[in-house]
Amino acid sequence: MALVELRNVIKTYLDGESGPITALQVTDLRINRGEFVCLAGPSGAGKTTLLNIIGCIDRPTAGRVLIAGRDTAKLRGGQLAGLRRMAFGFVFQSFNLIAVLSAYENVEYVLLLQHVPAVERRQRVGEALESVGLARLMHKRPGQLSGGQQQRVAVARAIVGRPLLVLADEPTANLDSQTGEELIALFFALQQQSQTTFVFSSHDPAVIQRARRTLAMRDGRIVADERLDGKDLPSQSRFSGQIHFPQVGAEIHPFVRPENAHGQPDDRPEVD
Amino acid sequence: MKTLALYARIGLRNIRRNARRSLFTIAAISFGLFSLIVFQALKVGLHKEMVSGTLGLDAGTIQVHAAGFEANMALIQPIPEMDKVRSGLAGLKLTDFSERIKSPALVLAGRKSSAIMLAGIQPAEEKKVTFINRRVVEGDYLAEADRVLLGRPLAESLGVRPGDEVVLMAQSMYGRPVTRKFVIGGLYQTDLPSFDRSHAYLPLPAAQRFLDAEDVVTEIALHTDPEQAPGLAAGLQQRLGPATWQVRPWQRTVPDLVQLIALNDATMRLLIVIVFAIVAMGITNTMTTVIFERFREFGILNAIGAGPGGIVSLVILESFFLGAIATGLGSLAGLAAGLYLQHYGIDLTRFISTNQYFAAGHVLRAYVTPGDLLNAVLITLATAIAAGIYPAWKAANMDPVKALVHN
Ligand SMILES: Nc1ncnc2c1ncn2[C@@H]1O[C@H](COP(=O)(O)OP(=O)(O)OP(=O)(O)O)[C@@H](O)[C@H]1O
Ligand SMILES: [Mg+2]
C-alpha cells in the first residue's frame, strides 16, 4: 500500500483574477514509504498546492487523497489535526518557528502535542537537535539564529515526532545555495537513517538534483516523474532540460548513492 | 496540561515581547479596575454614612409603635403593654433602644413662635441610638430633669440662649391644651438645619408629666446592624404578634433613603458596564491586532497539528494574562487608594453646600469590603477572558493555507 495516494485530485480556486483557476490536477500519484521526492517546477506550477493537499492542510475540490490507505475526506477537522500531529512533519519556506520559544522549546512543542512523557521528550528533542547539528544552540531563540540554523530547527521539529512523512515547501528558498544544498543533504541523511518519507518542493536545480525521485510540475499537472533507479534515466526524461540529477560521488555528498537505498517501490506511479 | 503550560509560556513571552502595547492594554484594564474599586468603596462609604447619619439622627434602625399609629400622628398613641414589649426585646437580646414620647408642639419666646416635634427621651439610652448628645454645642445635654434642649438655628431665630425661658404648648394625651415654661438647658446642631429648627427634646419623665401621659411611651427606637434590621424587625414583630404593635425596620421608616441607595447602586452598575465595555473593547482590539500580526504563527501551529482547541487556548490565555497582570496592579492600586480614603476620607465641605434631606458628614470616607474587591477582580478577569474569545475564534478559523502560502 502506498503511503500517499492521490486519485483524480483537482484543486480549483474560485477567486482567481480571470475566473476560476485550476491550481492542481493529478490523475494518479503514489508515494511509497521511504521515498525521497522533490516537486520541481516554476512558480505557480502548483507545488505548494500539492504539498498542502498531501499534508491535509488543504482539501481538494474533487478527487480522493488516501494516507496509508485511509480516505482523508472522511476525517473531520480535529481528526485531520490529529493526523498532521502524529503522521506528518512540516518545514516551511520562512518564518517557520514560534518567535518567543527557544529552539529547544520549538522542537519540544510537537512532542507536547503528542503527549510524550517528560524524560523521553528531553531525550528525543536532544537527539533531534543533535542530528541537525544544533545541540549547542538549543537555548537560542529564532531571532538569534541564522536562516539556515532556523531551517535546521524546523527540520528537527519536523522529524522529532517520528512522522511517516516530512513535507517541506521550498525549504531552501530563503537560504543561500550552499546552505540550501546542505539542508537537502541533511534531509537525505535523515531519510537514510530513519526511513522517513520526504517530499519537498523547489525550483532550484541544485536542490532538485539531490532528489531520488523528481515530480516535475507545470500548470498544476505532473508532467514528468523521474526516479534515480536506473529505469528512468535522465536521457529518457521529458523534462531533462530543467532537471539535473544528483552527481554521484561520495566526495561531494556522502549521503547520495547511486542505488535506491531502500529498495524498489512496490508499484509504479503513473505520470499524467 | 503540559501543552497548556507551554501556551501559558508563549502567552507571557509575547506579552513581554510587545512590551509597549501590553503595557498600554494593562494600564487601561488596571485603570478600569482601579476606578471600579475606588468608586465602589466611596459608594459603600457614602451609603454607610448616609445610613448612619440618617438613622443616627432620629429614626434608629428599627422602630416600635402602637399598630395603626400613622393614622393620626397628632395624637399621642401609647404603645400598649410595654412590659411585654420590653421582655420581647430582652428575649431577642436587643439591648440598644430608647423609649420616647413624641408629640407636636409649639415653642414660644416673646412674640415669636415655631411649630416643632417635641420628643421626650431617655437621655442615657438615647445615646445608644442617636448622636444628638454628641451634637450639643452650648449648655448641656438634658442634664437636668426639666430643661429643654433646642436646635441652635431655632434658638437663634427665637432669639434665646441657654438659661432663657421658652414656653411649650401642646395637647395632652386627653386632648386638653397644656402650656408650661421651660428653661433652655442646651443647644444642639446637626448637619441638617431643617431638622434642628423643628425638633426639641425633654427628658422622658418631664415630657410625660407635661403631656399628662404618665408612663406613656409612643415610640421605641432601636439601634442594630442596619443590614440585619429587616430580619430582626420581623423576628420581634412575630414574637409580639401583629395586631397590637407595629415593628418596622429603617427600610420602611425611611423609604426615601432606600430609594436613594438603590438609585446610587443602579448608577454604579451602569458605570461598571460602561467602564468594562471600554476595557473589553481595548483587549479585543489589542488581541485582534496580535492575531493578524502573528497569523503565520497560527498557520504553522495549525499545520503541525495544534488543532483549533490549542489555538483558542493560546489566544485566550494570552488575553487572560493581560487581564491577570492588570488585575494584580489595578487591585493593589485600588486597594491602596481605597484604604487611604477609608482612613483619611475626602473633605467634601467645599463641594456640598447643605444636604437638605439626608444627613451625611462632610468628610466622605471610602469603605473597602473584601466582597467588593473580589467582585471587581472577578469582573475584570471574566472581561479579559470574554474579550479574548472573539480573537481566539478568529485565530482558530484562520485559513492555514492563506497563512502559509503567502509570505
Ligand atoms: N489561495 C489561492 N487563491 C487563488 N489562487 C491561488 C491560491 N493559492 C494558489 N493559487 C494559484 O494556484 C496556482 C498554483 O499555486 P501554487 O502556490 O501551488 O504554486 P507554486 O508552484 O507553489 O508556486 P511558487 O513556486 O511561486 O510557490 C497559481 O496559479 C496560484 O496563483
Ligand atoms: Mg509555493
XYZ file of C-alpha atoms and ligand atoms in Angstrom:
711
model
C 0.000 0.000 0.000
C 1.264 3.415 -0.931
C 1.808 5.856 1.894
C 0.222 8.657 -0.107
C -2.209 8.094 -2.887
C -3.970 10.793 -4.931
C -6.742 9.831 -7.332
C -8.175 12.305 -9.810
C -7.408 15.174 -7.499
C -8.402 18.635 -8.674
C -7.960 21.864 -6.789
C -9.746 24.888 -8.153
C -9.567 28.389 -6.756
C -12.659 30.423 -7.470
C -11.134 33.740 -6.572
C -8.689 33.921 -9.484
C -8.449 37.243 -11.282
C -9.643 35.877 -14.633
C -12.211 33.355 -13.427
C -11.562 30.084 -11.611
C -8.007 28.741 -11.599
C -7.313 25.044 -11.659
C -4.231 25.063 -9.482
C -3.811 21.311 -9.436
C -4.885 18.347 -11.495
C -3.388 14.982 -10.595
C -4.875 11.794 -12.024
C -2.884 9.264 -10.059
C 0.058 9.766 -7.778
C 1.528 7.300 -5.360
C 4.348 7.939 -2.953
C 5.700 4.963 -1.106
C 7.169 4.697 2.313
C 10.802 5.761 2.421
C 10.873 7.768 -0.780
C 12.826 10.966 -1.180
C 10.770 13.072 -3.543
C 11.181 16.519 -4.958
C 8.388 18.528 -6.557
C 10.075 20.638 -9.186
C 8.627 23.325 -11.360
C 8.353 27.020 -11.978
C 6.434 29.440 -9.851
C 2.700 28.844 -9.996
C 3.130 25.226 -11.097
C 1.106 24.004 -8.126
C 3.859 22.703 -5.856
C 2.548 24.354 -2.713
C -0.989 23.346 -3.536
C 0.043 19.715 -3.958
C 2.074 19.682 -0.743
C -0.777 21.240 1.194
C -3.176 18.640 -0.122
C -0.831 15.780 0.685
C -0.283 17.275 4.146
C -4.037 17.605 4.726
C -3.645 21.321 5.329
C -5.893 21.913 2.356
C -8.711 19.791 0.917
C -9.067 19.053 -2.780
C -12.022 20.365 -4.753
C -12.522 16.897 -6.215
C -10.861 13.523 -6.031
C -9.532 11.393 -3.229
C -6.498 11.626 -1.002
C -5.523 8.458 0.827
C -2.939 8.422 3.564
C -1.772 4.903 4.370
C -4.913 3.672 2.621
C -7.323 5.862 4.628
C -9.553 8.256 2.772
C -8.955 11.684 4.333
C -12.249 13.072 3.023
C -13.953 11.226 5.845
C -11.865 12.870 8.556
C -13.184 15.863 10.442
C -11.152 18.960 11.404
C -9.989 17.604 14.734
C -9.056 14.243 13.245
C -7.096 15.944 10.492
C -5.206 17.922 13.121
C -4.501 14.606 14.849
C -3.248 13.081 11.613
C -0.952 16.027 10.992
C 0.293 15.842 14.557
C 1.067 12.148 14.515
C 1.973 11.352 10.920
C 3.417 14.472 9.324
C 6.294 16.801 9.853
C 6.328 20.192 8.162
C 9.071 22.555 7.106
C 8.026 25.820 5.525
C 9.838 28.361 3.474
C 10.237 31.009 6.144
C 9.062 32.337 9.488
C 8.733 28.798 10.476
C 9.262 28.923 14.176
C 7.483 30.451 17.113
C 9.485 33.569 17.795
C 9.187 33.582 21.569
C 10.226 29.978 22.061
C 13.810 28.732 22.094
C 14.992 26.196 19.529
C 14.552 23.517 22.155
C 11.022 24.609 23.005
C 10.008 24.866 19.364
C 11.037 21.273 18.826
C 9.601 20.070 22.099
C 6.219 21.541 21.211
C 5.442 18.719 18.788
C 6.112 16.128 21.475
C 3.945 18.016 23.960
C 1.112 17.821 21.452
C 1.778 14.089 21.181
C 1.744 13.736 24.981
C 5.211 12.225 25.100
C 6.382 11.863 28.730
C 8.970 14.338 30.019
C 12.042 12.123 30.182
C 11.558 10.721 26.713
C 10.744 14.176 25.452
C 14.004 15.623 26.690
C 15.943 12.792 25.143
C 14.222 12.952 21.770
C 14.444 16.732 21.489
C 18.145 16.468 22.297
C 18.625 13.788 19.667
C 16.687 15.702 17.033
C 18.686 18.872 17.605
C 21.875 16.815 17.663
C 21.008 15.211 14.335
C 20.620 18.621 12.697
C 23.822 19.785 14.351
C 22.280 22.373 16.648
C 22.685 20.836 20.066
C 24.877 23.725 21.173
C 22.398 26.400 20.151
C 19.290 24.846 21.565
C 18.526 27.617 24.037
C 18.673 30.368 21.442
C 15.526 31.955 20.149
C 14.859 32.009 16.375
C 15.842 35.666 16.175
C 19.308 34.768 17.436
C 19.849 32.116 14.768
C 20.815 32.390 11.102
C 18.305 31.466 8.400
C 19.971 28.108 7.824
C 20.056 27.373 11.532
C 16.389 28.287 11.819
C 15.555 25.912 8.988
C 17.505 23.190 10.726
C 15.473 23.794 13.883
C 12.374 23.457 11.722
C 13.755 20.169 10.389
C 14.407 18.946 13.907
C 10.830 19.889 14.763
C 9.551 18.076 11.668
C 11.343 14.820 12.491
C 11.168 14.746 16.285
C 7.632 13.375 16.244
C 8.845 10.403 14.163
C 6.447 11.133 11.338
C 5.747 8.869 8.415
C 6.133 11.772 6.066
C 8.071 15.027 6.144
C 6.711 17.744 3.843
C 8.850 20.739 3.057
C 7.679 23.593 0.849
C 10.659 25.355 -0.694
C 12.712 24.876 2.426
C 15.790 26.304 0.738
C 14.206 29.330 -0.932
C 15.382 31.751 1.722
C 18.829 30.237 2.070
C 21.979 30.795 0.062
C 22.730 27.983 -2.328
C 25.440 26.409 -0.202
C 23.247 26.352 2.908
C 20.339 25.138 0.814
C 22.290 22.201 -0.519
C 23.471 21.362 2.962
C 19.886 21.347 4.163
C 18.824 18.913 1.447
C 21.868 16.768 2.227
C 20.683 16.789 5.813
C 17.222 15.679 4.677
C 18.756 12.839 2.796
C 20.930 11.734 5.680
C 17.929 11.762 7.998
C 15.881 9.895 5.473
C 18.566 7.243 5.227
C 18.735 6.856 8.993
C 15.038 6.786 9.715
C 13.412 5.574 6.512
C 11.057 8.517 6.836
C 9.477 9.652 3.597
C 10.475 13.134 2.469
C 8.603 15.251 -0.045
C 9.923 18.709 -0.711
C 9.481 21.315 -3.385
C 11.966 23.548 -5.071
C 12.719 25.350 -8.263
C 16.430 25.369 -7.627
C 18.189 22.866 -9.911
C 20.990 22.346 -7.424
C 18.435 21.237 -4.886
C 16.289 19.265 -7.281
C 19.189 17.158 -8.364
C 19.599 15.772 -4.856
C 16.222 14.018 -5.034
C 15.824 10.297 -5.612
C 12.537 10.902 -7.365
C 11.529 14.062 -9.091
C 7.989 15.066 -9.954
C 8.175 17.824 -12.487
C 5.152 20.093 -12.362
C 3.768 22.657 -14.710
C 0.393 24.389 -14.766
C -0.945 22.225 -11.983
C -0.014 18.938 -13.639
C 2.735 16.439 -13.044
C 4.491 16.403 -16.382
C 7.336 14.041 -15.536
C 8.097 11.514 -12.863
C 11.762 10.605 -12.746
C 13.409 8.101 -10.488
C 17.009 7.561 -9.850
C 16.707 3.836 -10.026
C 18.224 3.143 -13.390
C 14.985 2.668 -15.231
C 14.162 6.288 -15.751
C 17.436 7.687 -16.890
C 17.925 11.355 -17.378
C 18.026 10.948 -21.133
C 14.522 9.480 -21.134
C 13.096 12.377 -19.264
C 10.669 14.644 -20.979
C 11.825 17.280 -18.594
C 15.531 16.734 -18.675
C 16.253 20.216 -19.841
C 15.395 21.632 -16.478
C 16.190 18.911 -14.051
C 19.664 17.857 -13.155
C 20.151 14.600 -11.431
C 22.388 14.034 -8.465
C 26.038 13.978 -9.096
C 27.043 10.682 -7.777
C 30.149 10.773 -5.691
C 30.963 10.393 -2.067
C 33.333 13.289 -2.198
C 30.511 15.712 -2.893
C 27.681 14.270 -0.853
C 28.416 11.183 1.140
C 24.672 10.616 1.624
C 23.836 10.332 -2.030
C 24.374 6.931 -3.504
C 23.536 5.752 -6.988
C 21.301 2.844 -5.971
C 17.986 3.285 -4.396
C 18.982 2.524 -0.855
C 15.628 1.392 0.332
C 14.717 -0.963 -2.453
C 12.255 -0.912 -5.264
C 8.909 0.800 -4.716
C 6.066 -1.659 -4.805
C 4.207 -0.078 -7.660
C 4.937 2.278 -10.472
C 3.311 5.665 -10.257
C 1.696 6.925 -13.357
C 2.619 10.137 -14.977
C -0.065 12.258 -16.468
C -1.811 20.150 30.835
C 1.760 20.351 29.619
C 0.623 21.989 26.407
C -1.386 24.486 28.424
C 1.765 25.303 30.359
C 3.538 25.843 27.046
C 0.747 28.084 25.777
C 0.987 29.991 29.028
C 4.706 30.432 28.437
C 4.122 31.559 24.851
C 1.450 33.984 26.028
C 3.597 35.501 28.758
C 6.603 35.850 26.489
C 4.545 37.507 23.785
C 3.223 39.941 26.348
C 6.784 40.797 27.307
C 7.933 40.906 23.720
C 5.334 43.526 22.797
C 6.026 45.400 25.989
C 4.729 48.764 24.924
C 1.427 47.545 23.570
C 0.983 45.199 26.510
C 1.674 47.986 28.968
C -0.864 50.169 27.271
C -3.519 47.480 27.453
C -2.604 46.584 31.009
C -2.742 50.241 32.015
C -6.223 50.570 30.529
C -7.517 47.475 32.300
C -5.839 48.408 35.576
C -7.332 51.836 35.414
C -10.788 50.363 34.856
C -10.368 48.074 37.834
C -8.808 50.807 39.951
C -11.707 53.151 39.376
C -14.182 50.370 39.965
C -12.668 49.585 43.361
C -12.361 53.224 44.402
C -15.826 54.235 43.254
C -17.364 51.183 44.816
C -15.566 51.878 48.093
C -16.673 55.507 48.027
C -20.208 54.455 47.261
C -20.269 51.976 50.132
C -18.728 54.613 52.396
C -21.285 57.170 51.295
C -24.118 54.742 51.877
C -22.832 53.817 55.288
C -22.517 57.479 56.105
C -25.979 58.210 54.779
C -27.460 55.315 56.681
C -25.718 56.013 59.954
C -26.144 59.764 59.574
C -29.832 59.497 58.847
C -30.683 56.719 61.250
C -28.470 58.130 63.990
C -30.234 61.468 63.775
C -33.598 60.225 64.932
C -35.002 57.117 63.279
C -32.784 54.334 64.597
C -32.670 51.101 62.642
C -35.959 49.715 63.954
C -38.989 51.431 65.435
C -41.822 50.027 67.509
C -45.181 51.793 67.678
C -48.772 51.042 68.518
C -50.388 49.410 65.497
C -52.069 51.938 63.237
C -50.373 54.949 64.866
C -49.735 56.501 61.470
C -53.466 57.162 61.017
C -53.214 60.214 63.246
C -49.759 61.268 64.298
C -51.027 64.403 66.003
C -52.484 62.230 68.739
C -50.441 60.614 71.427
C -50.872 56.913 70.852
C -49.343 54.920 73.695
C -47.606 51.630 72.970
C -49.748 49.071 74.801
C -48.364 46.517 77.252
C -44.893 47.993 77.497
C -43.772 45.180 79.801
C -44.479 42.628 77.135
C -42.591 44.710 74.577
C -39.590 45.117 76.893
C -39.442 41.399 77.592
C -39.772 40.719 73.881
C -36.783 42.974 73.252
C -34.829 41.288 76.026
C -35.755 37.863 74.634
C -34.166 38.796 71.321
C -31.137 40.267 73.114
C -31.959 43.696 71.722
C -30.455 45.968 74.342
C -29.722 49.194 72.477
C -33.025 51.005 72.428
C -34.559 54.214 73.678
C -38.142 54.801 74.771
C -39.709 58.041 73.631
C -42.865 60.037 73.792
C -43.436 62.265 70.811
C -45.946 64.995 70.262
C -46.315 68.010 68.026
C -45.877 71.224 69.986
C -45.414 74.954 69.658
C -42.438 76.749 71.143
C -42.890 80.430 72.026
C -40.395 83.070 73.045
C -41.635 86.627 73.376
C -43.684 87.252 70.277
C -42.073 84.594 68.248
C -43.219 81.033 67.916
C -42.378 77.935 65.951
C -44.020 74.537 65.346
C -41.861 71.639 66.441
C -41.890 67.961 67.217
C -41.295 67.554 70.918
C -39.593 64.341 71.950
C -39.281 63.050 75.464
C -36.277 60.751 75.501
C -34.286 58.649 77.932
C -31.052 60.654 77.985
C -28.725 57.695 78.690
C -30.436 55.147 76.414
C -30.823 57.654 73.601
C -27.024 57.808 73.337
C -27.023 54.225 72.069
C -29.466 55.073 69.274
C -28.800 58.629 68.109
C -25.948 61.076 68.223
C -27.872 64.119 69.431
C -25.887 64.075 72.685
C -22.706 64.485 70.671
C -24.059 67.499 68.808
C -24.667 69.678 71.818
C -22.893 72.953 71.071
C -23.943 75.116 74.017
C -25.089 74.276 77.524
C -25.537 70.615 78.240
C -27.410 67.527 77.120
C -30.543 67.035 79.219
C -28.514 67.100 82.420
C -31.348 68.478 84.496
C -34.761 66.932 84.902
C -36.931 69.588 83.259
C -34.774 71.599 80.965
C -35.360 71.642 77.249
C -32.772 71.006 74.504
C -33.302 73.081 71.357
C -31.638 73.201 67.998
C -29.343 76.176 67.654
C -30.947 77.567 64.469
C -34.321 77.516 66.229
C -32.924 79.240 69.315
C -31.296 81.868 67.108
C -34.492 82.640 65.256
C -36.364 82.834 68.550
C -33.601 84.993 69.968
C -32.970 82.812 73.029
C -29.928 81.247 74.705
C -29.350 78.534 77.308
C -30.656 79.783 80.616
C -33.509 81.700 78.951
C -37.079 80.537 79.233
C -39.371 79.382 76.461
C -42.997 78.343 76.569
C -44.093 74.999 75.164
C -47.697 74.448 74.063
C -49.204 71.086 73.156
C -52.229 68.843 73.500
C -52.249 66.470 76.408
C -52.931 62.812 75.880
C -56.579 63.550 76.600
C -56.834 66.364 74.120
C -56.574 69.269 76.583
C -54.236 72.111 75.763
C -51.187 72.212 78.017
C -48.735 75.089 78.416
C -45.568 75.320 80.502
C -42.424 77.318 80.802
C -39.129 75.518 80.402
C -35.595 76.744 80.895
C -33.295 76.058 77.986
C -30.650 73.580 79.151
C -28.647 73.365 75.940
C -28.476 73.790 72.207
C -27.560 71.149 69.622
C -26.668 71.463 65.999
C -26.595 68.693 63.371
C -25.790 68.867 59.657
C -29.461 69.303 58.872
C -30.711 72.809 59.788
C -34.269 71.847 58.829
C -34.133 69.141 61.495
C -32.602 71.439 64.083
C -35.333 74.030 63.532
C -38.103 71.538 64.152
C -37.035 69.218 66.958
C -36.823 69.824 70.695
C -36.033 67.379 73.479
C -37.043 66.886 77.080
C -36.115 64.082 79.439
C -38.804 61.388 79.160
C -40.401 61.861 82.648
C -40.638 65.637 82.177
C -42.318 65.201 78.804
C -44.705 62.597 80.185
C -45.685 64.940 83.012
C -46.078 67.877 80.630
C -48.274 65.883 78.289
C -50.283 64.412 81.134
C -49.198 60.960 79.992
C -47.609 59.280 82.960
C -45.541 56.217 81.959
C -46.690 56.543 78.348
C -44.258 55.629 75.558
C -45.269 56.245 71.947
C -42.126 55.089 70.186
C -39.189 52.795 70.777
C -36.175 53.366 68.576
C -33.569 50.618 68.366
C -30.028 50.515 67.238
C -28.901 47.345 65.434
C -26.720 46.417 62.490
C -28.512 48.224 59.628
C -28.134 45.188 57.392
C -29.872 42.929 59.869
C -32.666 45.319 60.727
C -35.335 43.739 58.466
C -34.741 40.260 59.907
C -34.659 41.459 63.483
C -37.747 43.594 63.000
C -39.617 40.633 61.538
C -38.461 38.473 64.449
C -39.660 40.984 67.000
C -42.944 41.506 65.202
C -43.518 37.780 65.180
C -42.709 37.494 68.848
C -45.106 40.291 69.754
C -47.898 39.371 67.356
C -49.140 41.554 64.524
C -52.390 43.017 65.859
C -51.281 45.357 68.638
C -47.823 46.536 67.676
C -46.075 47.652 64.596
C -42.362 46.908 64.209
C -40.645 48.437 61.201
C -37.044 48.414 60.045
C -35.479 51.615 58.714
C -36.067 50.460 55.168
C -39.740 51.082 55.877
C -39.483 54.046 58.186
C -37.136 55.933 55.841
C -38.058 54.607 52.386
C -36.541 57.619 50.610
C -33.120 56.582 51.845
C -33.613 53.119 50.424
C -34.567 54.612 47.078
C -31.598 56.914 47.032
C -29.289 53.995 47.760
C -30.956 51.920 45.043
C -30.515 54.788 42.599
C -26.849 55.064 43.504
C -26.416 51.333 43.056
C -28.023 51.451 39.633
C -25.797 54.348 38.588
C -22.779 52.414 39.788
C -23.787 49.341 37.812
C -24.182 51.439 34.702
C -20.737 52.897 35.304
C -19.285 49.401 35.688
C -20.875 48.277 32.447
C -19.521 51.291 30.572
C -16.012 51.035 32.021
C -15.772 47.342 31.328
C -17.261 47.592 27.871
C -14.427 50.004 27.094
C -11.893 47.705 28.742
C -13.249 44.738 26.782
C -13.038 46.636 23.507
C -9.470 47.586 24.341
C -8.445 43.987 24.937
C -10.321 42.690 21.920
C -8.678 45.317 19.787
C -5.208 44.512 21.077
C -5.694 40.798 20.710
C -7.121 41.107 17.206
C -4.076 43.115 16.184
C -1.908 40.423 17.747
C -3.739 37.734 15.797
C -3.221 39.440 12.468
C 0.414 40.121 13.192
C 1.010 36.515 14.062
C -1.275 34.847 11.547
C 1.661 32.852 10.151
C 2.441 31.539 13.579
C -1.140 30.350 13.952
C -0.998 28.822 10.479
C 2.092 26.892 11.485
C 0.568 25.807 14.779
C -2.433 24.648 12.845
C -0.313 22.795 10.297
C 1.698 20.937 12.887
C -1.488 19.779 14.499
C -2.196 22.081 17.420
C -5.849 21.955 16.428
C -8.449 24.685 16.940
C -8.648 23.949 20.672
C -4.958 24.604 21.095
C -5.065 27.880 19.237
C -8.138 29.041 21.126
C -6.441 28.275 24.446
C -3.298 30.061 23.322
C -5.122 33.287 22.479
C -7.466 33.230 25.456
C -4.575 32.521 27.801
C -2.689 35.478 26.414
C -5.679 37.738 26.894
C -6.246 36.256 30.339
C -2.657 37.022 31.316
C -3.015 40.608 30.219
C -6.112 40.722 32.391
C -4.425 38.950 35.295
C -1.408 41.250 35.347
C -3.701 44.240 35.120
C -5.871 42.790 37.858
C -2.869 42.473 40.130
C -1.789 46.056 39.517
C -5.266 47.558 39.426
C -6.485 45.854 42.569
C -3.346 46.771 44.502
C -3.631 50.386 43.429
C -7.379 50.384 44.029
C -6.955 48.793 47.437
C -4.265 51.291 48.401
C -6.362 54.253 47.292
C -9.480 52.770 48.867
C -7.753 52.192 52.202
C -6.246 55.670 52.093
C -9.693 57.140 51.563
C -11.054 54.857 54.225
C -8.514 56.189 56.684
C -8.384 59.856 55.766
C -11.559 60.395 53.752
C -12.233 63.167 51.275
C -13.268 66.526 52.637
C -16.336 67.476 50.682
C -17.142 70.638 52.635
C -16.287 72.785 49.666
C -18.459 70.763 47.287
C -21.577 70.091 49.288
C -23.485 73.108 50.492
C -26.125 71.732 52.745
C -27.765 68.449 52.137
C -31.421 69.107 52.798
C -32.725 65.607 53.050
C -30.200 63.204 54.359
C -27.578 63.575 56.926
C -24.140 62.733 55.649
C -20.916 64.004 57.078
C -18.829 66.418 55.124
C -15.854 64.120 55.148
C -16.607 61.215 52.874
C -14.860 58.034 53.859
C -14.430 55.132 51.489
C -15.122 51.642 52.679
C -13.389 48.702 51.040
C -15.048 45.350 51.620
C -13.406 42.034 50.699
C -16.559 41.049 48.832
C -16.464 44.141 46.628
C -12.766 43.638 45.969
C -13.260 40.021 44.956
C -16.196 41.032 42.833
C -14.166 43.662 40.993
C -11.307 41.221 40.428
C -13.647 38.556 39.074
C -15.382 41.026 36.769
C -12.020 42.105 35.366
C -10.758 38.567 34.820
C -14.030 37.499 33.258
C -13.910 40.549 30.984
C -10.371 39.680 29.924
C -11.325 36.112 29.110
C -14.518 37.133 27.340
C -12.631 39.737 25.335
C -10.237 37.017 24.158
C -12.992 34.820 22.777
C -13.588 36.652 19.527
C -9.888 36.984 18.592
C -9.345 33.349 19.607
C -12.175 32.237 17.390
C -10.695 34.354 14.598
C -7.278 32.778 15.066
C -8.604 29.241 15.149
C -10.503 29.831 11.923
C -7.639 31.473 10.124
C -7.149 29.633 6.833
C -3.833 27.840 7.251
C -3.331 27.753 3.500
C -3.510 31.528 3.302
C -1.282 31.821 6.316
C 1.349 29.562 4.808
C 1.248 30.224 1.091
C 1.642 33.957 1.060
C 4.790 35.097 2.668
N -5.421 30.896 -2.213
C -5.365 30.997 -3.558
N -6.316 31.661 -4.224
C -6.291 31.760 -5.575
N -5.361 31.200 -6.346
C -4.376 30.526 -5.737
C -4.320 30.384 -4.322
N -3.229 29.649 -3.997
C -2.653 29.358 -5.162
N -3.314 29.870 -6.212
C -2.987 29.709 -7.630
O -2.796 28.353 -7.884
C -1.714 28.143 -8.728
C -0.703 27.236 -8.073
O -0.155 27.895 -6.966
P 0.956 27.283 -6.017
O 1.153 28.210 -4.898
O 0.617 25.883 -5.725
O 2.243 27.310 -6.962
P 3.763 27.016 -6.583
O 4.230 26.009 -7.540
O 3.868 26.707 -5.159
O 4.435 28.402 -6.881
P 5.688 29.087 -6.139
O 6.908 28.445 -6.687
O 5.589 30.505 -6.566
O 5.494 28.915 -4.696
C -1.168 29.516 -9.046
O -1.687 29.910 -10.291
C -1.690 30.372 -7.951
O -1.881 31.679 -8.405
Mg 4.796 27.614 -3.481
